[in-house]
Each structure stands twice: as C-alpha cells, then as structure tokens.
Short mmCIF file of C-alpha atoms in Angstrom, two decimals:
data_model
loop_
_atom_site.label_atom_id
_atom_site.label_comp_id
_atom_site.label_asym_id
_atom_site.label_seq_id
_atom_site.Cartn_x
_atom_site.Cartn_y
_atom_site.Cartn_z
CA UNK A 30 -35.95 13.41 11.76
CA UNK A 31 -33.79 13.66 8.64
CA UNK A 32 -30.63 11.65 7.95
CA UNK A 33 -28.55 14.81 8.44
CA UNK A 34 -30.11 15.40 11.86
CA UNK A 35 -29.44 11.78 12.86
CA UNK A 36 -25.85 12.20 11.74
CA UNK A 37 -25.41 15.42 13.75
CA UNK A 38 -26.78 13.63 16.84
CA UNK A 39 -24.35 10.73 16.37
CA UNK A 40 -21.49 13.20 15.91
CA UNK A 41 -22.56 15.07 19.04
CA UNK A 42 -22.39 11.85 21.05
CA UNK A 43 -18.88 11.14 19.78
CA UNK A 44 -17.46 14.64 20.31
CA UNK A 45 -19.09 15.04 23.72
CA UNK A 46 -17.70 11.65 24.72
CA UNK A 47 -14.21 12.76 23.66
CA UNK A 48 -14.50 16.13 25.45
CA UNK A 49 -13.72 14.67 28.91
CA UNK A 50 -10.03 13.94 29.73
CA UNK A 51 -10.95 10.86 31.81
CA UNK A 52 -12.82 9.32 28.87
CA UNK A 53 -9.85 9.99 26.57
CA UNK A 54 -7.65 8.19 29.11
CA UNK A 55 -10.04 5.22 29.07
CA UNK A 56 -9.62 5.01 25.29
CA UNK A 57 -5.83 5.24 25.69
CA UNK A 58 -5.91 2.30 28.11
CA UNK A 59 -8.16 0.24 25.81
CA UNK A 60 -5.96 1.05 22.82
CA UNK A 61 -3.08 -0.73 24.59
CA UNK A 62 -5.17 -3.87 25.10
CA UNK A 63 -8.80 -4.95 25.58
CA UNK A 64 -9.74 -5.10 29.28
CA UNK A 65 -12.49 -6.38 31.51
CA UNK A 66 -14.56 -3.74 33.31
CA UNK A 67 -12.78 -4.63 36.55
CA UNK A 68 -9.34 -4.24 35.00
CA UNK A 69 -10.25 -0.89 33.45
CA UNK A 70 -11.57 0.43 36.78
CA UNK A 71 -8.46 -0.71 38.63
CA UNK A 72 -6.30 1.19 36.09
CA UNK A 73 -8.18 4.39 36.98
CA UNK A 74 -7.68 4.64 40.74
CA UNK A 75 -8.53 8.36 40.75
CA UNK A 76 -12.24 7.71 40.12
CA UNK A 77 -14.60 5.38 41.96
CA UNK A 78 -16.20 2.44 40.20
CA UNK A 79 -19.63 4.08 39.82
CA UNK A 80 -18.08 7.14 38.13
CA UNK A 81 -15.94 4.96 35.87
CA UNK A 82 -19.00 2.97 34.80
CA UNK A 83 -20.88 6.17 33.98
CA UNK A 84 -18.04 7.35 31.75
CA UNK A 85 -17.92 3.92 30.14
CA UNK A 86 -21.62 4.14 29.28
CA UNK A 87 -21.01 7.49 27.52
CA UNK A 88 -18.21 5.89 25.46
CA UNK A 89 -20.38 2.89 24.59
CA UNK A 90 -23.33 5.10 23.59
CA UNK A 91 -20.97 6.93 21.21
CA UNK A 92 -19.80 3.53 19.86
CA UNK A 93 -16.21 4.34 20.81
CA UNK A 94 -16.07 1.26 23.04
CA UNK A 95 -17.68 -2.13 22.54
CA UNK A 96 -18.53 -4.49 25.39
CA UNK A 97 -18.99 -8.23 25.12
CA UNK A 98 -20.21 -10.46 27.94
CA UNK A 99 -17.90 -13.41 28.66
CA UNK A 100 -19.20 -15.45 31.60
CA UNK A 101 -19.71 -12.99 34.44
CA UNK A 102 -17.38 -10.42 32.97
CA UNK A 103 -17.63 -7.81 30.27
CA UNK A 104 -14.71 -7.53 27.87
CA UNK A 105 -14.19 -3.98 26.63
CA UNK A 106 -12.42 -2.92 23.46
CA UNK A 107 -11.72 0.34 21.66
CA UNK A 108 -13.92 0.67 18.55
CA UNK A 109 -11.98 2.79 16.06
CA UNK A 110 -14.66 3.53 13.44
CA UNK A 111 -15.90 6.85 14.91
CA UNK A 112 -12.26 8.01 15.00
CA UNK A 113 -11.81 6.95 11.41
CA UNK A 114 -14.91 8.95 10.46
CA UNK A 115 -13.40 12.10 12.05
CA UNK A 116 -10.17 11.58 10.13
CA UNK A 117 -11.98 10.89 6.84
CA UNK A 118 -14.25 13.93 7.29
CA UNK A 119 -11.48 16.51 7.60
CA UNK A 120 -8.41 14.84 6.18
CA UNK A 121 -9.80 12.32 3.72
CA UNK A 122 -8.19 9.40 1.95
CA UNK A 123 -6.22 11.30 -0.62
CA UNK A 124 -4.81 14.05 1.59
CA UNK A 125 -3.30 11.56 4.05
CA UNK A 126 0.13 11.34 2.46
CA UNK A 127 0.46 15.14 2.44
CA UNK A 128 -0.68 15.45 6.05
CA UNK A 129 1.74 12.70 7.11
CA UNK A 130 4.58 14.60 5.46
CA UNK A 131 3.49 17.86 7.10
CA UNK A 132 3.38 16.11 10.47
CA UNK A 133 6.91 14.78 9.99
CA UNK A 134 8.22 18.20 8.96
CA UNK A 135 6.63 19.84 12.03
CA UNK A 136 8.10 17.17 14.27
CA UNK A 137 11.65 17.99 13.15
CA UNK B 13 3.16 22.68 34.59
CA UNK B 14 4.35 19.33 33.21
CA UNK B 15 4.44 18.36 29.54
CA UNK B 16 1.55 15.96 30.13
CA UNK B 17 -0.57 18.76 31.61
CA UNK B 18 0.23 21.03 28.67
CA UNK B 19 -0.76 18.24 26.32
CA UNK B 20 -4.09 17.70 28.13
CA UNK B 21 -4.81 21.44 27.87
CA UNK B 22 -4.10 21.44 24.13
CA UNK B 23 -6.29 18.36 23.71
CA UNK B 24 -9.05 20.03 25.68
CA UNK B 25 -8.97 23.02 23.36
CA UNK B 26 -9.27 20.75 20.31
CA UNK B 27 -12.07 18.55 21.65
CA UNK B 28 -14.05 21.47 23.04
CA UNK B 29 -13.69 23.25 19.71
CA UNK B 30 -15.05 20.16 17.93
CA UNK B 31 -17.94 19.73 20.39
CA UNK B 32 -20.11 22.45 18.77
CA UNK B 33 -21.99 21.53 15.55
CA UNK B 34 -21.56 25.06 14.10
CA UNK B 35 -17.78 24.81 14.47
CA UNK B 36 -17.76 21.40 12.79
CA UNK B 37 -19.73 22.97 9.91
CA UNK B 38 -17.09 25.72 9.65
CA UNK B 39 -14.40 23.06 9.27
CA UNK B 40 -16.52 21.27 6.62
CA UNK B 41 -16.77 24.54 4.66
CA UNK B 42 -13.02 25.20 4.94
CA UNK B 43 -12.22 21.64 3.93
CA UNK B 44 -13.91 22.31 0.57
CA UNK B 45 -11.77 25.39 -0.02
CA UNK B 46 -9.94 28.14 1.90
CA UNK B 47 -12.17 31.19 2.43
CA UNK B 48 -11.91 34.79 3.54
CA UNK B 49 -13.63 35.64 6.83
CA UNK B 50 -16.38 37.42 4.85
CA UNK B 51 -16.99 34.40 2.62
CA UNK B 52 -17.12 32.04 5.59
CA UNK B 53 -19.64 34.26 7.40
CA UNK B 54 -21.85 34.54 4.29
CA UNK B 55 -21.90 30.73 4.05
CA UNK B 56 -23.32 30.57 7.59
CA UNK B 57 -26.44 32.75 7.32
CA UNK B 58 -27.95 31.20 10.47
CA UNK B 59 -25.49 33.00 12.78
CA UNK B 60 -24.61 36.68 12.88
CA UNK B 61 -21.08 37.86 12.08
CA UNK B 62 -20.10 38.47 15.73
CA UNK B 63 -21.11 34.93 16.70
CA UNK B 64 -19.31 33.46 13.69
CA UNK B 65 -16.12 35.35 14.59
CA UNK B 66 -16.29 34.06 18.18
CA UNK B 67 -16.53 30.46 16.94
CA UNK B 68 -13.67 31.13 14.55
CA UNK B 69 -11.47 32.31 17.42
CA UNK B 70 -12.16 29.03 19.26
CA UNK B 71 -11.10 27.06 16.18
CA UNK B 72 -7.95 29.16 15.74
CA UNK B 73 -7.00 28.81 19.43
CA UNK B 74 -7.24 25.03 18.97
CA UNK B 75 -5.07 25.31 15.83
CA UNK B 76 -7.79 23.71 13.74
CA UNK B 77 -7.95 26.79 11.49
CA UNK B 78 -5.12 29.07 10.38
CA UNK B 79 -5.65 32.70 9.34
CA UNK B 80 -3.33 34.73 7.15
CA UNK B 81 -3.73 38.44 6.50
CA UNK B 82 -3.81 39.33 2.79
CA UNK B 83 -4.32 43.07 2.31
CA UNK B 84 -7.44 43.94 4.29
CA UNK B 85 -8.74 40.41 4.35
CA UNK B 86 -7.98 37.30 6.34
CA UNK B 87 -7.66 34.06 4.44
CA UNK B 88 -8.76 31.06 6.49
CA UNK B 89 -7.78 27.45 5.96
CA UNK B 90 -8.41 24.13 7.70
CA UNK B 91 -5.31 22.97 9.59
CA UNK B 92 -5.42 19.18 9.65
CA UNK B 93 -2.67 18.37 12.16
CA UNK B 94 -4.86 18.23 15.31
CA UNK B 95 -7.17 15.82 13.42
CA UNK B 96 -4.18 13.72 12.42
CA UNK B 97 -3.11 13.59 16.08
CA UNK B 98 -6.56 12.23 17.07
CA UNK B 99 -6.34 9.57 14.40
CA UNK B 100 -2.75 8.62 15.32
CA UNK B 101 -3.61 8.45 19.02
CA UNK B 102 -6.39 5.89 18.75
CA UNK B 103 -5.88 4.26 15.40
CA UNK B 104 -2.16 4.61 14.76
CA UNK B 105 -0.10 4.13 11.64
CA UNK B 106 -0.06 0.38 11.59
CA UNK B 107 -3.72 -0.29 12.35
CA UNK B 108 -4.92 1.91 9.49
CA UNK B 109 -5.20 -0.80 6.88
CA UNK B 110 -7.28 -2.98 9.22
CA UNK B 111 -9.57 -0.09 10.16
CA UNK B 112 -10.03 0.82 6.50
CA UNK B 113 -11.06 -2.75 5.76
CA UNK B 114 -13.44 -2.78 8.74
CA UNK B 115 -14.96 0.49 7.53
CA UNK B 116 -15.53 -0.98 4.07
CA UNK B 117 -17.12 -4.13 5.49
CA UNK B 118 -19.48 -2.09 7.70
CA UNK B 119 -20.45 0.05 4.74
CA UNK B 120 -21.67 -2.99 2.78
#
C-alpha cells in the first residue's frame, strides 16, 4: 500500500467518525473537559452504555479521542490533531487571517 | 424545528459531503485554484461528467463550494467557512497556538 493510500484510509476513518451526530456530541463534551468513560456515558443518557462504547471505539480508532488508564478507570480526552489537519488541508496557515475576517463579516 | 436541529442538519450535510474521498479530492483541486466546471471534470478523469456533477451538487449544498455563472460557464471556488466552523468547534481560537505547537512536536 502506498503512503497516499494509507493517508486516504486515515482520512476515511476521521471523516466517517465525524459523520455521526452522536460522535460529534461526544467530542463536544470532551472539548469542555476530559472525562472518565463512566462520566461520558452518564452525559449521554439517550444511548445505552454498549452503544456509547462502540461510538467511543470509532473515535479512538480515528485518533480523535485518546484514552489513558488510571487505576480502574479510563480517562478520555479530545485529541485535536486530526481536526487541525482538516483545517490545514483546506484553509492553511496563511489564509487563516482572511478566513477569520470573512467569518466575522458573515456573522454581522 | 429548533435552531439546534437546523444546526445538526447543516453539520450533517458538511460531514457527509466530506465523507467521500472523491469529494475531498475536488476540494483539494479547488484549493489550488478556482476552476470552471469543465476544468474540474477534466482534472478528475476517473469519474464521468454526470458523476462529477452529482458530487459537486453535494459540495454546493453543504456550502463547501460556491459556483458563479460567468457567461456560459460556472466558476467554482472552495468556500472555507464550514471548515473554519469545524476547527473553531473543537479547537477554538485560544487553543490554536497550543495545537500548532503539538503538531510541530509530532512532526519531528
């Protein structure tokens, strides 16, 4: 497999992970603060624990969430690098100021 | 429909648009330079014109691409605001410097 094919597979994992509203909500929750698995599940009462853990595995496989074992618990955190890669790919370092300005103008 | 539901629908359009590798390639091409529809199609020889136009409609519905009629042609350009919203949602203004640094450290 070529580097480009590997890259497309990694991208696919990220974009497929982001395609589900429940997984985007999990990232929103983890952006506020790191959480244990139990805390995260209790903040998502609309899905059962098994379903929540499945979604979590998809996010971890895409490297959007990192988990660290602390005693009996796992501490989960948002991992922003895949998001940064999306932003760099289509906005880029140098265009940021212009896009920020455009965003502010549209918000008015 | 509430504002939050509208927002989730808009998000869904963006993330579903980004979930297909061919549509990500179209954005890569348009990031390099704006193109006419004909130019864009000729840069994607692996899909026929009808298929390319269907993917283009998905990108335009998600507001990731803007089209402007110039004479008989349509001029297409990457529209970066949905990408900026993704970055702002999970990275945010203030965390940018830290994430940039992290990105540089990982790249070493």
